[in-house]
Amino acid sequence: AQSVTQLDSQVPVFEEAPVELRCNYSSSVSVYLFWYVQYPNQGLQLLLKYLSGSTLVKGINGFEAEFNKSQTSFHLRKPSVHISDTAEYFCAVSGVNNYGQNFVFGPGTRLSVLP
Amino acid sequence: DGGITQSPKYLFRKEGQNVTLSCEQNLNHDAMYWYRQDPGQGLRLIYYSQIVNDFQKGDIAEGYSVSREKKESFPLTVTSAQKNPTAFYLCASSNFPVSYEQYFGPGTRLTVT
């Protein structure tokens, strides 16, 4: 079975500071990894994804993530955050089960950018 | 514009009433999903469908029902058997197996009193 851990439930950071949101996953098979962002009372928006190839993945809004197979991690980073980055961030892993696609989300990390 | 629509954005119902949440997509995706989100919590899978006329229970299917009569539509019915139906409901679709990412609708906030 697949699972996703996001160790930090809340991350406060000052505007223009760097930030890292941590994500670890467990899976016995190859997986695909994703980061989503959710603003209040809205659906989830895809930030970036790792399917294969380069382990450093760049996404929208200046975010990037690095896939580390040995540490089973997929941490999200941004070198300089803005107030508008305040939101909930979800890490997710996808694979295949007997029925079709299996998609598992982490519990989320609330990023609060302070002025 | 291609995307997923959910209506209405806010829904209020009395306890004991069934209510149906709409989800429509024009992305031509085969797979569709329903999630429930409670305050401060992640997403929990209610039902999913990989193809028309077929669907599977997710982790918290009790008290919910779905249908998949058309590729573009996947309505969710919250029945009176659902003990705590007040929540934010999200619909998603994916182009599995061509691609793996899920695309989400804007959500419906259901309040039952």
Short mmCIF file of N, CA, C and O in Angstrom, two decimals, chain B residues 19-71:
data_model
loop_
_atom_site.label_atom_id
_atom_site.label_comp_id
_atom_site.label_asym_id
_atom_site.label_seq_id
_atom_site.Cartn_x
_atom_site.Cartn_y
_atom_site.Cartn_z
N VAL B 19 -29.32 14.65 -0.73
CA VAL B 19 -28.92 15.76 -1.58
C VAL B 19 -27.91 15.27 -2.61
O VAL B 19 -27.07 14.42 -2.29
N THR B 20 -28.03 15.77 -3.84
CA THR B 20 -27.13 15.35 -4.92
C THR B 20 -26.23 16.50 -5.34
O THR B 20 -26.71 17.60 -5.64
N LEU B 21 -24.94 16.22 -5.37
CA LEU B 21 -23.93 17.19 -5.79
C LEU B 21 -23.54 16.88 -7.24
O LEU B 21 -23.27 15.73 -7.60
N SER B 22 -23.47 17.95 -8.01
CA SER B 22 -23.19 17.79 -9.44
C SER B 22 -21.70 17.90 -9.72
O SER B 22 -20.99 18.71 -9.11
N CYS B 23 -21.22 17.10 -10.68
CA CYS B 23 -19.84 17.19 -11.16
C CYS B 23 -19.83 16.89 -12.65
O CYS B 23 -20.26 15.81 -13.07
N GLU B 24 -19.38 17.86 -13.42
CA GLU B 24 -19.33 17.71 -14.88
C GLU B 24 -17.93 18.08 -15.36
O GLU B 24 -17.34 19.04 -14.89
N GLN B 25 -17.41 17.30 -16.32
CA GLN B 25 -16.10 17.62 -16.89
C GLN B 25 -16.16 17.53 -18.42
O GLN B 25 -16.85 16.67 -18.96
N ASN B 26 -15.42 18.44 -19.06
CA ASN B 26 -15.35 18.42 -20.53
C ASN B 26 -13.92 18.18 -20.99
O ASN B 26 -13.50 18.66 -22.05
N LEU B 27 -13.16 17.45 -20.16
CA LEU B 27 -11.77 17.14 -20.46
C LEU B 27 -11.62 15.82 -21.21
O LEU B 27 -10.51 15.42 -21.54
N ASN B 28 -12.73 15.13 -21.39
CA ASN B 28 -12.73 13.82 -22.06
C ASN B 28 -11.95 12.78 -21.25
O ASN B 28 -11.36 11.85 -21.82
N HIS B 29 -11.95 12.93 -19.94
CA HIS B 29 -11.27 11.98 -19.06
C HIS B 29 -12.17 10.80 -18.75
O HIS B 29 -13.38 10.95 -18.53
N ASP B 30 -11.56 9.62 -18.69
CA ASP B 30 -12.32 8.43 -18.31
C ASP B 30 -12.52 8.33 -16.79
O ASP B 30 -13.55 7.88 -16.32
N ALA B 31 -11.51 8.70 -16.02
CA ALA B 31 -11.54 8.50 -14.57
C ALA B 31 -12.07 9.73 -13.84
O ALA B 31 -11.68 10.86 -14.14
N MET B 32 -12.95 9.49 -12.88
CA MET B 32 -13.48 10.58 -12.05
C MET B 32 -13.51 10.13 -10.60
O MET B 32 -13.64 8.93 -10.30
N TYR B 33 -13.44 11.12 -9.68
CA TYR B 33 -13.28 10.84 -8.25
C TYR B 33 -14.10 11.83 -7.42
O TYR B 33 -14.28 12.98 -7.81
N TRP B 34 -14.53 11.38 -6.26
CA TRP B 34 -15.14 12.24 -5.26
C TRP B 34 -14.35 12.14 -3.96
O TRP B 34 -14.07 11.03 -3.48
N TYR B 35 -14.03 13.33 -3.41
CA TYR B 35 -13.33 13.40 -2.15
C TYR B 35 -14.14 14.23 -1.16
O TYR B 35 -14.89 15.13 -1.53
N ARG B 36 -13.91 13.94 0.10
CA ARG B 36 -14.48 14.74 1.18
C ARG B 36 -13.32 15.38 1.94
O ARG B 36 -12.30 14.74 2.21
N GLN B 37 -13.50 16.67 2.29
CA GLN B 37 -12.48 17.38 3.05
C GLN B 37 -13.14 18.04 4.24
O GLN B 37 -14.08 18.82 4.11
N ASP B 38 -12.64 17.74 5.43
CA ASP B 38 -13.11 18.37 6.65
C ASP B 38 -12.09 19.40 7.11
O ASP B 38 -10.91 19.30 6.76
N PRO B 39 -12.53 20.39 7.90
CA PRO B 39 -11.63 21.49 8.29
C PRO B 39 -10.30 21.00 8.84
O PRO B 39 -10.27 20.16 9.76
N GLY B 40 -9.23 21.52 8.29
CA GLY B 40 -7.90 21.18 8.77
C GLY B 40 -7.45 19.78 8.45
O GLY B 40 -6.42 19.32 8.99
N GLN B 41 -8.18 19.10 7.57
CA GLN B 41 -7.82 17.72 7.25
C GLN B 41 -7.54 17.57 5.77
O GLN B 41 -7.86 18.41 4.96
N GLY B 42 -6.96 16.47 5.44
CA GLY B 42 -6.66 16.16 4.05
C GLY B 42 -7.89 15.66 3.32
O GLY B 42 -9.03 15.83 3.77
N LEU B 43 -7.66 15.03 2.18
CA LEU B 43 -8.74 14.54 1.35
C LEU B 43 -8.98 13.06 1.60
O LEU B 43 -8.03 12.28 1.67
N ARG B 44 -10.23 12.69 1.71
CA ARG B 44 -10.60 11.28 1.87
C ARG B 44 -11.46 10.85 0.68
O ARG B 44 -12.42 11.54 0.33
N LEU B 45 -11.11 9.74 0.10
CA LEU B 45 -11.77 9.27 -1.12
C LEU B 45 -13.10 8.62 -0.80
O LEU B 45 -13.18 7.70 0.02
N ILE B 46 -14.17 9.07 -1.48
CA ILE B 46 -15.50 8.53 -1.26
C ILE B 46 -15.81 7.45 -2.30
O ILE B 46 -16.11 6.31 -1.95
N TYR B 47 -15.78 7.82 -3.56
CA TYR B 47 -16.03 6.89 -4.67
C TYR B 47 -15.14 7.29 -5.83
O TYR B 47 -14.74 8.45 -5.95
N TYR B 48 -14.87 6.32 -6.71
CA TYR B 48 -14.17 6.65 -7.94
C TYR B 48 -14.66 5.74 -9.07
O TYR B 48 -15.19 4.66 -8.82
N SER B 49 -14.46 6.25 -10.26
CA SER B 49 -14.94 5.55 -11.45
C SER B 49 -13.87 5.64 -12.52
O SER B 49 -13.39 6.73 -12.84
N GLN B 50 -13.49 4.51 -13.07
CA GLN B 50 -12.46 4.51 -14.10
C GLN B 50 -13.06 4.48 -15.49
O GLN B 50 -12.36 4.72 -16.48
N ILE B 51 -14.37 4.20 -15.56
CA ILE B 51 -15.02 4.12 -16.87
C ILE B 51 -16.53 4.23 -16.69
O ILE B 51 -17.05 3.98 -15.58
N VAL B 52 -17.22 4.58 -17.75
CA VAL B 52 -18.67 4.72 -17.68
C VAL B 52 -19.32 3.42 -17.23
O VAL B 52 -18.87 2.33 -17.59
N ASN B 53 -20.38 3.57 -16.41
CA ASN B 53 -21.17 2.45 -15.89
C ASN B 53 -20.40 1.54 -14.95
O ASN B 53 -20.81 0.39 -14.72
N ASP B 54 -19.31 2.05 -14.38
CA ASP B 54 -18.55 1.29 -13.40
C ASP B 54 -17.98 2.24 -12.37
O ASP B 54 -17.50 3.32 -12.71
N PHE B 55 -18.05 1.86 -11.09
CA PHE B 55 -17.47 2.68 -10.04
C PHE B 55 -17.14 1.79 -8.85
O PHE B 55 -17.66 0.68 -8.72
N GLN B 56 -16.25 2.31 -8.00
CA GLN B 56 -15.76 1.55 -6.86
C GLN B 56 -15.85 2.40 -5.59
O GLN B 56 -15.70 3.62 -5.65
N LYS B 57 -16.06 1.74 -4.47
CA LYS B 57 -16.07 2.44 -3.19
C LYS B 57 -14.65 2.86 -2.82
O LYS B 57 -13.69 2.13 -3.04
N GLY B 58 -14.57 4.04 -2.22
CA GLY B 58 -13.32 4.49 -1.67
C GLY B 58 -13.24 4.17 -0.19
O GLY B 58 -13.88 3.24 0.30
N ASP B 59 -12.53 5.00 0.55
CA ASP B 59 -12.29 4.72 1.97
C ASP B 59 -13.49 5.03 2.86
O ASP B 59 -13.63 4.48 3.94
N ILE B 60 -14.37 5.95 2.41
CA ILE B 60 -15.48 6.39 3.28
C ILE B 60 -16.79 6.42 2.52
O ILE B 60 -17.52 7.40 2.52
N ALA B 61 -17.14 5.34 1.85
CA ALA B 61 -18.32 5.30 0.97
C ALA B 61 -19.66 5.21 1.72
O ALA B 61 -20.71 5.51 1.15
N GLU B 62 -19.65 4.82 2.97
CA GLU B 62 -20.91 4.62 3.69
C GLU B 62 -21.72 5.90 3.78
O GLU B 62 -21.21 6.94 4.18
N GLY B 63 -22.99 5.81 3.36
CA GLY B 63 -23.87 6.97 3.40
C GLY B 63 -23.85 7.79 2.12
O GLY B 63 -24.52 8.82 2.04
N TYR B 64 -23.10 7.35 1.14
CA TYR B 64 -23.01 8.03 -0.15
C TYR B 64 -23.35 7.06 -1.27
O TYR B 64 -23.23 5.85 -1.13
N SER B 65 -23.80 7.61 -2.41
CA SER B 65 -24.00 6.81 -3.60
C SER B 65 -23.63 7.64 -4.82
O SER B 65 -23.65 8.87 -4.78
N VAL B 66 -23.27 6.97 -5.91
CA VAL B 66 -22.89 7.65 -7.14
C VAL B 66 -23.49 6.92 -8.34
O VAL B 66 -23.99 5.80 -8.22
N SER B 67 -23.41 7.57 -9.48
CA SER B 67 -23.76 6.96 -10.75
C SER B 67 -22.79 7.47 -11.80
O SER B 67 -22.20 8.55 -11.64
N ARG B 68 -22.60 6.71 -12.85
CA ARG B 68 -21.72 7.15 -13.94
C ARG B 68 -22.36 6.68 -15.25
O ARG B 68 -21.91 5.76 -15.93
N GLU B 69 -23.41 7.37 -15.62
CA GLU B 69 -24.14 7.03 -16.84
C GLU B 69 -23.55 7.68 -18.08
O GLU B 69 -23.75 7.21 -19.20
N LYS B 70 -22.83 8.77 -17.88
CA LYS B 70 -22.18 9.47 -18.99
C LYS B 70 -20.73 9.73 -18.62
O LYS B 70 -20.39 9.92 -17.45
N LYS B 71 -19.89 9.79 -19.62
CA LYS B 71 -18.46 9.98 -19.39
C LYS B 71 -18.19 11.30 -18.68
O LYS B 71 -17.31 11.40 -17.83
#
